[in-house]
Each structure stands twice: as C-alpha cells, then as structure tokens.
PDB file of C-alpha atoms and ligand atoms in Angstrom:
ATOM      1  CA  MET U   1       1.951 -22.121 -23.024  1.00 47.00           C
ATOM      2  CA  ARG U   2      -1.839 -21.535 -23.236  1.00 55.00           C
ATOM      3  CA  LYS U   3      -2.478 -17.873 -23.965  1.00 67.00           C
ATOM      4  CA  ILE U   4      -4.899 -16.007 -21.729  1.00 78.00           C
ATOM      5  CA  LYS U   5      -8.274 -15.565 -23.472  1.00 84.00           C
ATOM      6  CA  GLU U   6      -9.486 -11.956 -23.637  1.00 86.00           C
ATOM      7  CA  GLU U   7     -12.817 -12.940 -22.074  1.00 90.00           C
ATOM      8  CA  GLU U   8     -11.129 -14.642 -19.092  1.00 89.00           C
ATOM      9  CA  LEU U   9      -9.016 -11.555 -18.492  1.00 89.00           C
ATOM     10  CA  GLU U  10     -12.064  -9.267 -18.715  1.00 92.00           C
ATOM     11  CA  SER U  11     -13.933 -11.402 -16.212  1.00 91.00           C
ATOM     12  CA  LEU U  12     -10.955 -11.274 -13.843  1.00 93.00           C
ATOM     13  CA  LEU U  13     -10.668  -7.502 -14.227  1.00 95.00           C
ATOM     14  CA  LEU U  14     -14.368  -7.116 -13.494  1.00 95.00           C
ATOM     15  CA  LYS U  15     -13.816  -8.935 -10.215  1.00 96.00           C
ATOM     16  CA  TYR U  16     -10.798  -6.768  -9.371  1.00 97.00           C
ATOM     17  CA  HIS U  17     -12.670  -3.533 -10.089  1.00 97.00           C
ATOM     18  CA  ALA U  18     -15.533  -4.738  -7.881  1.00 97.00           C
ATOM     19  CA  ALA U  19     -13.054  -5.556  -5.091  1.00 97.00           C
ATOM     20  CA  LEU U  20     -11.482  -2.108  -5.383  1.00 98.00           C
ATOM     21  CA  LYS U  21     -14.905  -0.427  -5.116  1.00 97.00           C
ATOM     22  CA  THR U  22     -15.796  -2.555  -2.071  1.00 96.00           C
ATOM     23  CA  LEU U  23     -12.482  -1.739  -0.408  1.00 97.00           C
ATOM     24  CA  GLU U  24     -12.785   1.996  -1.129  1.00 97.00           C
ATOM     25  CA  THR U  25     -16.345   2.083   0.209  1.00 96.00           C
ATOM     26  CA  GLU U  26     -15.476   0.155   3.387  1.00 96.00           C
ATOM     27  CA  LEU U  27     -12.466   2.388   4.000  1.00 96.00           C
ATOM     28  CA  SER U  28     -14.402   5.571   3.450  1.00 96.00           C
ATOM     29  CA  ILE U  29     -17.151   4.464   5.901  1.00 96.00           C
ATOM     30  CA  LEU U  30     -14.612   3.457   8.563  1.00 96.00           C
ATOM     31  CA  LEU U  31     -12.731   6.747   8.178  1.00 97.00           C
ATOM     32  CA  GLN U  32     -15.889   8.847   8.350  1.00 96.00           C
ATOM     33  CA  ASP U  33     -16.855   7.031  11.533  1.00 96.00           C
ATOM     34  CA  PHE U  34     -13.358   7.477  12.987  1.00 96.00           C
ATOM     35  CA  GLU U  35     -13.439  11.208  12.224  1.00 96.00           C
ATOM     36  CA  PHE U  36     -16.880  11.557  13.775  1.00 97.00           C
ATOM     37  CA  GLN U  37     -15.798   9.773  16.977  1.00 96.00           C
ATOM     38  CA  ASN U  38     -12.379  11.428  17.310  1.00 94.00           C
ATOM     39  CA  LYS U  39     -12.877  14.805  15.586  1.00 93.00           C
ATOM     40  CA  TYR U  40      -9.702  13.975  13.701  1.00 92.00           C
ATOM     41  CA  ASN U  41      -8.905  12.495  10.285  1.00 95.00           C
ATOM     42  CA  PRO U  42      -5.663  10.433  10.246  1.00 96.00           C
ATOM     43  CA  VAL U  43      -5.555  10.304   6.431  1.00 98.00           C
ATOM     44  CA  GLU U  44      -4.175  12.958   4.081  1.00 97.00           C
ATOM     45  CA  HIS U  45      -5.140  11.226   0.846  1.00 97.00           C
ATOM     46  CA  ILE U  46      -5.761   7.845  -0.753  1.00 97.00           C
ATOM     47  CA  LYS U  47      -4.636   6.500  -4.124  1.00 97.00           C
ATOM     48  CA  SER U  48      -5.882   3.304  -5.682  1.00 97.00           C
ATOM     49  CA  ARG U  49      -5.150   1.261  -8.777  1.00 97.00           C
ATOM     50  CA  ILE U  50      -5.554  -2.057 -10.533  1.00 97.00           C
ATOM     51  CA  LYS U  51      -2.113  -3.372 -11.482  1.00 96.00           C
ATOM     52  CA  SER U  52      -1.401  -2.951 -15.201  1.00 94.00           C
ATOM     53  CA  TYR U  53      -1.053  -6.045 -17.403  1.00 92.00           C
ATOM     54  CA  ASP U  54       2.572  -5.120 -18.225  1.00 92.00           C
ATOM     55  CA  SER U  55       3.376  -4.951 -14.518  1.00 93.00           C
ATOM     56  CA  VAL U  56       1.704  -8.334 -13.965  1.00 94.00           C
ATOM     57  CA  VAL U  57       3.742  -9.967 -16.739  1.00 94.00           C
ATOM     58  CA  LYS U  58       6.936  -8.424 -15.333  1.00 92.00           C
ATOM     59  CA  LYS U  59       6.204  -9.571 -11.754  1.00 93.00           C
ATOM     60  CA  LEU U  60       5.164 -13.135 -12.721  1.00 95.00           C
ATOM     61  CA  THR U  61       8.204 -13.540 -14.979  1.00 95.00           C
ATOM     62  CA  LYS U  62      10.490 -12.223 -12.206  1.00 93.00           C
ATOM     63  CA  LYS U  63       8.980 -14.756  -9.771  1.00 95.00           C
ATOM     64  CA  GLY U  64       9.467 -17.541 -12.356  1.00 96.00           C
ATOM     65  CA  TYR U  65       5.778 -18.158 -13.139  1.00 96.00           C
ATOM     66  CA  LYS U  66       3.973 -18.417 -16.475  1.00 95.00           C
ATOM     67  CA  VAL U  67       1.414 -15.751 -17.302  1.00 93.00           C
ATOM     68  CA  THR U  68      -1.853 -17.611 -16.645  1.00 93.00           C
ATOM     69  CA  ILE U  69      -5.146 -16.623 -14.983  1.00 93.00           C
ATOM     70  CA  LYS U  70      -4.437 -19.102 -12.172  1.00 93.00           C
ATOM     71  CA  ASN U  71      -0.995 -17.610 -11.518  1.00 95.00           C
ATOM     72  CA  ILE U  72      -2.327 -14.048 -11.603  1.00 95.00           C
ATOM     73  CA  GLU U  73      -4.955 -15.013  -9.015  1.00 93.00           C
ATOM     74  CA  GLU U  74      -2.634 -17.062  -6.809  1.00 93.00           C
ATOM     75  CA  GLN U  75       0.750 -15.349  -7.113  1.00 95.00           C
ATOM     76  CA  ILE U  76      -0.032 -11.645  -7.509  1.00 95.00           C
ATOM     77  CA  HIS U  77      -1.260 -10.339  -4.188  1.00 95.00           C
ATOM     78  CA  ASP U  78      -1.452  -6.703  -5.187  1.00 96.00           C
ATOM     79  CA  MET U  79      -3.601  -6.758  -8.339  1.00 97.00           C
ATOM     80  CA  VAL U  80      -5.922  -4.547  -6.316  1.00 98.00           C
ATOM     81  CA  GLY U  81      -3.947  -1.878  -4.490  1.00 98.00           C
ATOM     82  CA  ILE U  82      -4.763   0.993  -2.201  1.00 98.00           C
ATOM     83  CA  ARG U  83      -2.219   3.432  -0.828  1.00 98.00           C
ATOM     84  CA  ILE U  84      -3.177   5.416   2.240  1.00 98.00           C
ATOM     85  CA  ILE U  85      -1.070   8.482   2.924  1.00 98.00           C
ATOM     86  CA  CYS U  86      -0.970   9.869   6.463  1.00 98.00           C
ATOM     87  CA  ALA U  87       0.627  13.009   7.872  1.00 96.00           C
ATOM     88  CA  PHE U  88       2.387  11.491  10.880  1.00 96.00           C
ATOM     89  CA  LEU U  89       3.769   8.078  11.830  1.00 96.00           C
ATOM     90  CA  PRO U  90       1.229   7.305  14.640  1.00 96.00           C
ATOM     91  CA  ASP U  91      -1.593   7.911  12.128  1.00 97.00           C
ATOM     92  CA  ILE U  92      -0.425   4.812  10.232  1.00 98.00           C
ATOM     93  CA  TYR U  93      -1.112   2.609  13.247  1.00 97.00           C
ATOM     94  CA  LYS U  94      -4.510   4.272  13.793  1.00 97.00           C
ATOM     95  CA  VAL U  95      -5.459   3.299  10.241  1.00 97.00           C
ATOM     96  CA  VAL U  96      -4.159  -0.255  10.794  1.00 97.00           C
ATOM     97  CA  GLN U  97      -6.313  -0.555  13.949  1.00 96.00           C
ATOM     98  CA  LEU U  98      -9.298   0.757  12.073  1.00 96.00           C
ATOM     99  CA  LEU U  99      -8.903  -1.889   9.379  1.00 97.00           C
ATOM    100  CA  GLU U 100      -8.440  -4.610  11.997  1.00 96.00           C
ATOM    101  CA  HIS U 101     -11.963  -3.791  13.164  1.00 91.00           C
ATOM    102  CA  SER U 102     -13.542  -4.221   9.746  1.00 94.00           C
ATOM    103  CA  GLU U 103     -16.230  -6.912   9.597  1.00 93.00           C
ATOM    104  CA  HIS U 104     -15.743  -7.339   5.844  1.00 93.00           C
ATOM    105  CA  ILE U 105     -12.067  -6.885   5.077  1.00 96.00           C
ATOM    106  CA  LYS U 106      -9.972  -9.771   6.412  1.00 97.00           C
ATOM    107  CA  ILE U 107      -6.251  -9.234   6.989  1.00 98.00           C
ATOM    108  CA  TYR U 108      -4.269 -12.403   6.168  1.00 97.00           C
ATOM    109  CA  ASN U 109      -0.722 -11.029   6.189  1.00 97.00           C
ATOM    110  CA  ARG U 110       1.152  -7.892   7.174  1.00 98.00           C
ATOM    111  CA  LYS U 111       4.601  -6.526   6.371  1.00 98.00           C
ATOM    112  CA  ASP U 112       6.013  -3.863   8.646  1.00 97.00           C
ATOM    113  CA  TYR U 113       8.654  -2.123   6.552  1.00 98.00           C
ATOM    114  CA  ILE U 114       8.610   0.740   9.080  1.00 97.00           C
ATOM    115  CA  THR U 115      10.150  -1.285  11.903  1.00 96.00           C
ATOM    116  CA  HIS U 116      12.145  -3.294   9.334  1.00 97.00           C
ATOM    117  CA  PRO U 117      12.805  -1.109   6.240  1.00 96.00           C
ATOM    118  CA  LYS U 118      13.825  -2.905   3.026  1.00 96.00           C
ATOM    119  CA  ASN U 119      17.508  -2.663   2.103  1.00 94.00           C
ATOM    120  CA  THR U 120      16.619  -0.122  -0.601  1.00 94.00           C
ATOM    121  CA  GLY U 121      15.519   2.179   2.240  1.00 96.00           C
ATOM    122  CA  TYR U 122      11.806   1.633   1.512  1.00 97.00           C
ATOM    123  CA  SER U 123       9.493   1.997   4.485  1.00 97.00           C
ATOM    124  CA  SER U 124       5.738   1.561   4.606  1.00 98.00           C
ATOM    125  CA  TYR U 125       3.212  -0.656   6.382  1.00 98.00           C
ATOM    126  CA  HIS U 126       1.595  -3.282   4.135  1.00 98.00           C
ATOM    127  CA  LEU U 127      -1.587  -5.199   4.839  1.00 98.00           C
ATOM    128  CA  GLN U 128      -2.577  -8.055   2.583  1.00 98.00           C
ATOM    129  CA  VAL U 129      -6.314  -8.533   2.770  1.00 98.00           C
ATOM    130  CA  LYS U 130      -9.207 -10.553   1.340  1.00 97.00           C
ATOM    131  CA  VAL U 131     -12.116  -8.533   0.012  1.00 97.00           C
ATOM    132  CA  PRO U 132     -15.516 -10.216  -0.433  1.00 96.00           C
ATOM    133  CA  VAL U 133     -17.024  -9.640  -3.863  1.00 96.00           C
ATOM    134  CA  HIS U 134     -20.624 -10.658  -4.507  1.00 93.00           C
ATOM    135  CA  LEU U 135     -21.066 -11.814  -8.092  1.00 91.00           C
ATOM    136  CA  MET U 136     -23.880 -13.733  -9.838  1.00 91.00           C
ATOM    137  CA  LYS U 137     -21.879 -16.985  -9.451  1.00 89.00           C
ATOM    138  CA  GLY U 138     -21.565 -16.374  -5.715  1.00 94.00           C
ATOM    139  CA  ILE U 139     -19.157 -14.771  -3.301  1.00 95.00           C
ATOM    140  CA  SER U 140     -15.494 -14.563  -4.130  1.00 94.00           C
ATOM    141  CA  PHE U 141     -12.654 -13.417  -1.856  1.00 95.00           C
ATOM    142  CA  VAL U 142     -10.204 -11.259  -3.768  1.00 96.00           C
ATOM    143  CA  ASN U 143      -6.641 -10.500  -2.619  1.00 96.00           C
ATOM    144  CA  ALA U 144      -5.730  -6.854  -2.223  1.00 98.00           C
ATOM    145  CA  GLU U 145      -2.802  -4.925  -0.803  1.00 98.00           C
ATOM    146  CA  ILE U 146      -3.109  -1.833   1.360  1.00 98.00           C
ATOM    147  CA  GLN U 147       0.052   0.236   1.694  1.00 98.00           C
ATOM    148  CA  ILE U 148       0.004   2.766   4.516  1.00 98.00           C
ATOM    149  CA  ARG U 149       2.744   5.386   4.769  1.00 98.00           C
ATOM    150  CA  THR U 150       3.484   8.970   5.736  1.00 98.00           C
ATOM    151  CA  LEU U 151       3.740  11.834   3.236  1.00 98.00           C
ATOM    152  CA  ALA U 152       7.523  11.712   3.657  1.00 97.00           C
ATOM    153  CA  MET U 153       7.720   7.937   3.000  1.00 98.00           C
ATOM    154  CA  ASP U 154       5.502   8.421  -0.045  1.00 98.00           C
ATOM    155  CA  PHE U 155       7.721  11.235  -1.340  1.00 97.00           C
ATOM    156  CA  TRP U 156      10.777   8.960  -1.140  1.00 98.00           C
ATOM    157  CA  ALA U 157       9.021   5.868  -2.601  1.00 98.00           C
ATOM    158  CA  SER U 158       7.528   7.781  -5.545  1.00 97.00           C
ATOM    159  CA  LEU U 159      10.824   9.395  -6.522  1.00 96.00           C
ATOM    160  CA  GLU U 160      12.856   6.225  -5.934  1.00 95.00           C
ATOM    161  CA  HIS U 161      10.399   4.328  -8.172  1.00 93.00           C
ATOM    162  CA  LYS U 162      10.828   6.959 -10.918  1.00 92.00           C
ATOM    163  CA  ILE U 163      14.639   6.905 -10.659  1.00 90.00           C
ATOM    164  CA  ARG U 164      14.799   3.076 -10.597  1.00 85.00           C
ATOM    165  CA  TYR U 165      12.518   2.670 -13.595  1.00 77.00           C
ATOM    166  CA  LYS U 166      14.811   4.895 -15.713  1.00 71.00           C
ATOM    167  CA  PHE U 167      17.263   1.961 -15.618  1.00 76.00           C
ATOM    168  CA  LEU U 168      16.755  -1.216 -17.596  1.00 74.00           C
ATOM    169  CA  GLY U 169      19.113  -3.223 -15.401  1.00 78.00           C
ATOM    170  CA  GLU U 170      20.329  -2.735 -11.835  1.00 83.00           C
ATOM    171  CA  VAL U 171      20.768   0.812 -10.563  1.00 86.00           C
ATOM    172  CA  PRO U 172      24.533   1.532 -10.072  1.00 90.00           C
ATOM    173  CA  GLN U 173      25.771   0.882  -6.522  1.00 92.00           C
ATOM    174  CA  ASN U 174      26.723   4.516  -5.744  1.00 94.00           C
ATOM    175  CA  ILE U 175      23.268   5.738  -6.763  1.00 92.00           C
ATOM    176  CA  GLN U 176      21.606   3.009  -4.657  1.00 93.00           C
ATOM    177  CA  GLU U 177      23.688   4.106  -1.671  1.00 95.00           C
ATOM    178  CA  ASN U 178      22.678   7.741  -2.154  1.00 96.00           C
ATOM    179  CA  ILE U 179      19.006   6.800  -2.484  1.00 96.00           C
ATOM    180  CA  TYR U 180      19.332   4.820   0.760  1.00 97.00           C
ATOM    181  CA  LYS U 181      20.881   7.874   2.483  1.00 97.00           C
ATOM    182  CA  CYS U 182      17.935   9.980   1.260  1.00 97.00           C
ATOM    183  CA  ALA U 183      15.588   7.476   2.966  1.00 97.00           C
ATOM    184  CA  LEU U 184      17.465   7.940   6.259  1.00 97.00           C
ATOM    185  CA  ASP U 185      17.263  11.752   5.884  1.00 97.00           C
ATOM    186  CA  ILE U 186      13.561  11.579   5.133  1.00 96.00           C
ATOM    187  CA  ASN U 187      12.877   9.339   8.131  1.00 95.00           C
ATOM    188  CA  GLU U 188      14.745  11.822  10.303  1.00 96.00           C
ATOM    189  CA  LEU U 189      12.610  14.696   8.950  1.00 96.00           C
ATOM    190  CA  ASP U 190       9.477  12.624   9.625  1.00 96.00           C
ATOM    191  CA  ARG U 191      10.543  12.229  13.270  1.00 96.00           C
ATOM    192  CA  LYS U 192      11.365  15.956  13.607  1.00 97.00           C
ATOM    193  CA  MET U 193       7.968  17.023  12.234  1.00 96.00           C
ATOM    194  CA  LEU U 194       6.229  14.536  14.553  1.00 96.00           C
ATOM    195  CA  PHE U 195       8.134  15.990  17.517  1.00 97.00           C
ATOM    196  CA  LEU U 196       7.138  19.552  16.509  1.00 97.00           C
ATOM    197  CA  ASN U 197       3.534  18.451  16.163  1.00 95.00           C
ATOM    198  CA  HIS U 198       3.618  16.957  19.687  1.00 94.00           C
ATOM    199  CA  GLU U 199       5.109  20.192  21.034  1.00 96.00           C
ATOM    200  CA  VAL U 200       2.314  22.263  19.462  1.00 95.00           C
ATOM    201  CA  GLN U 201      -0.349  19.878  20.805  1.00 91.00           C
ATOM    202  CA  LYS U 202       1.145  20.157  24.313  1.00 92.00           C
ATOM    203  CA  LEU U 203       1.171  23.980  24.059  1.00 93.00           C
ATOM    204  CA  LYS U 204      -2.449  23.990  22.889  1.00 90.00           C
ATOM    205  CA  GLN U 205      -3.475  21.814  25.846  1.00 88.00           C
ATOM    206  CA  SER U 206      -1.622  23.995  28.344  1.00 90.00           C
ATOM    207  CA  LEU U 207      -3.484  27.069  27.052  1.00 86.00           C
ATOM    208  CA  HIS U 208      -6.923  25.501  27.669  1.00 76.00           C
TER     209      HIS U 208
HETATM  210  P1  0O2 L   1       4.031  -1.361  -8.165  1.00 51.75           P
HETATM  211  O1  0O2 L   1       4.421  -0.595  -9.374  1.00 51.75           O
HETATM  212  O2  0O2 L   1       3.909  -0.496  -6.947  1.00 51.75           O
HETATM  213  O3  0O2 L   1       2.829  -2.229  -8.365  1.00 51.75           O
HETATM  214  P2  0O2 L   1       4.404 -10.034  -2.944  1.00 51.75           P
HETATM  215  O4  0O2 L   1       3.639  -8.859  -3.559  1.00 51.75           O
HETATM  216  O5  0O2 L   1       4.160 -10.172  -1.460  1.00 51.75           O
HETATM  217  O6  0O2 L   1       4.206 -11.312  -3.698  1.00 51.75           O
HETATM  218  P3  0O2 L   1       6.821  -8.530  -3.188  1.00 51.75           P
HETATM  219  O7  0O2 L   1       6.724  -7.861  -4.517  1.00 51.75           O
HETATM  220  O8  0O2 L   1       8.195  -8.934  -2.740  1.00 51.75           O
HETATM  221  O9  0O2 L   1       5.927  -9.802  -3.148  1.00 51.75           O
HETATM  222  O10 0O2 L   1       6.154  -7.603  -2.092  1.00 51.75           O
HETATM  223  P4  0O2 L   1       6.687  -6.356  -1.305  1.00 51.75           P
HETATM  224  O11 0O2 L   1       8.090  -6.026  -1.664  1.00 51.75           O
HETATM  225  O12 0O2 L   1       6.342  -6.554   0.115  1.00 51.75           O
HETATM  226  O13 0O2 L   1       5.731  -5.197  -1.834  1.00 51.75           O
HETATM  227  C1  0O2 L   1       5.574  -4.928  -3.160  1.00 51.75           C
HETATM  228  C2  0O2 L   1       5.187  -3.476  -3.364  1.00 51.75           C
HETATM  229  O14 0O2 L   1       5.726  -2.614  -2.350  1.00 51.75           O
HETATM  230  C3  0O2 L   1       5.782  -2.971  -4.648  1.00 51.75           C
HETATM  231  O15 0O2 L   1       4.917  -3.321  -5.696  1.00 51.75           O
HETATM  232  C4  0O2 L   1       5.887  -1.477  -4.410  1.00 51.75           C
HETATM  233  O16 0O2 L   1       4.629  -0.849  -4.550  1.00 51.75           O
HETATM  234  C5  0O2 L   1       6.278  -1.435  -2.943  1.00 51.75           C
HETATM  235  N1  0O2 L   1       7.742  -1.527  -2.777  1.00 51.75           N
HETATM  236  C6  0O2 L   1       8.432  -2.548  -2.228  1.00 51.75           C
HETATM  237  N2  0O2 L   1       9.755  -2.291  -2.212  1.00 51.75           N
HETATM  238  C7  0O2 L   1       9.910  -1.061  -2.740  1.00 51.75           C
HETATM  239  C8  0O2 L   1      11.066  -0.217  -2.976  1.00 51.75           C
HETATM  240  O17 0O2 L   1      12.199  -0.563  -2.688  1.00 51.75           O
HETATM  241  N3  0O2 L   1      10.802   0.991  -3.557  1.00 51.75           N
HETATM  242  C9  0O2 L   1       9.544   1.423  -3.884  1.00 51.75           C
HETATM  243  N4  0O2 L   1       9.416   2.633  -4.442  1.00 51.75           N
HETATM  244  N5  0O2 L   1       8.447   0.645  -3.687  1.00 51.75           N
HETATM  245  C10 0O2 L   1       8.623  -0.572  -3.117  1.00 51.75           C
HETATM  246  P5  0O2 L   1       5.500  -3.614  -7.153  1.00 51.75           P
HETATM  247  O18 0O2 L   1       4.715  -4.723  -7.742  1.00 51.75           O
HETATM  248  O19 0O2 L   1       6.981  -3.844  -7.085  1.00 51.75           O
HETATM  249  O20 0O2 L   1       5.299  -2.303  -7.947  1.00 51.75           O
END
C-alpha cells in the first residue's frame, strides 16, 4: 500500500480548514439575518471540528477501505463537521430551512435520525453538504457534515460516545439496552420542555 505523503495530507487539511471557515462564516451570516428578521435565535451553540487522523484511519478500516488520499476524499463525508445545538425540536427544522436557502452551501444528502432514530437510540438531523473552496488551483467542492440536534439529544450523544469509547469491543447487551432506554427518557423530557415552552408562549400572548 502506498503511504500517504505528509505534503499531500497537509494540502488536504488546508482545504478542509478552508471549507470549515467558509461554512462557519456562511452559517453565522445566515443566523444573524434570521435573528434580525425574526427577533429570535434558534441556536444555543455551535461546535466544529476537522476529523482526527486516527478517527479517519478507524472509519476507513471499518468500511473496508485502504488509507489513501482518494479514499479520504471520496469515502469520508464528515472530515469537516459542524454540530449545531438548538434548545427545542422545532428550532432544528428552522435551521435546516435556513441552510436550504444558502446560495453557497449545497445539500446533497440528509439523514433524519429524529423521525427514524438509530437502533442505539441516537437522534439528530444530519445534512451532508458541498462547500465551495476557492484555492489558487481553482474552485473545489468539499464534503462536510452538519449535525443539528437539541441540547437533550446532544447530552445523550456526548455521554453515549464517552461510554462506548471506554470499550475496545462491543458494549455489553444490557448496557446497550440501558443506554437505549436513556435515549427514550431524554426524548420524553425534550417533548415535555417543548410543551412547557409552548404553554408559556401562549400565556405571554394572552397577556398582550
Ligand atoms: P465522530 O467521532 O463523531 O466523528 P457516513 O459518514 O455517511 O459515510 P456513517 O458513519 O454510517 O457513514 O454515518 P452516520 O451514522 O449517519 O453518522 C456518523 C456520525 O453521526 C458519527 O460520526 C457520529 O458523530 C454520529 N453518530 C451516529 N450514530 C451515533 C451513535 O449511535 N451515537 C453517537 N454518540 N453518535 C452517533 P463518527 O465518525 O462515528 O464519529
């Protein structure tokens, strides 16, 4: 197997960092505009990252691919990743709509793990997008993944990730079942808080 040259990897990383900056800038402009128009910000906070090399090797190997530049570019869709955390469920769909209106960011695939949670219990809304990056050689469209979820979904996913990574192999069945039950409990809490928020909004309106 041909080893990846350091220079090739650096050039790829440069492109990914540029894509992340472009994505962050576009998102921030769209959100500022949304807030200005609606007097409301649907986002609590945003996290972003470039996938680590170790994670890339692990994911490619798991998918049965060799670790090459071509395979990183073609098979890893979340080298550039942004996670948008919202307070309430409907905010997720407001953010999705906002991104659908972007002139620059092109959505090419979506995964709705909210309507169809994964069998681990994971729920989130994923958009796979192409981000234009202007380099000296010309324009390049870089794959990126945007994960949009509520605070509650993020709480579950972050802790589940930590628990799962403590194991080298498969997490024991009884623990998996309990983690899944926690996801159901958290989704229920999400719905309750949304209901309470609606009630407060209705009360506020009736007082005006
Ligand atoms: P990390 O550490 O977040 O980078 P694809 O990416 O489409 O080729 P894949 O991996 O099947 O294929 O995509 P999927 O499952 O739609 O989304 C992958 C990402 O979603 C994961 O990235 C996680 O960030 C998140 N995710 C998916 N399932 C789970 C889950 O059960 N628990 C948690 N905590 N997160 C999940 P990575 O690369 O696995 O990890």
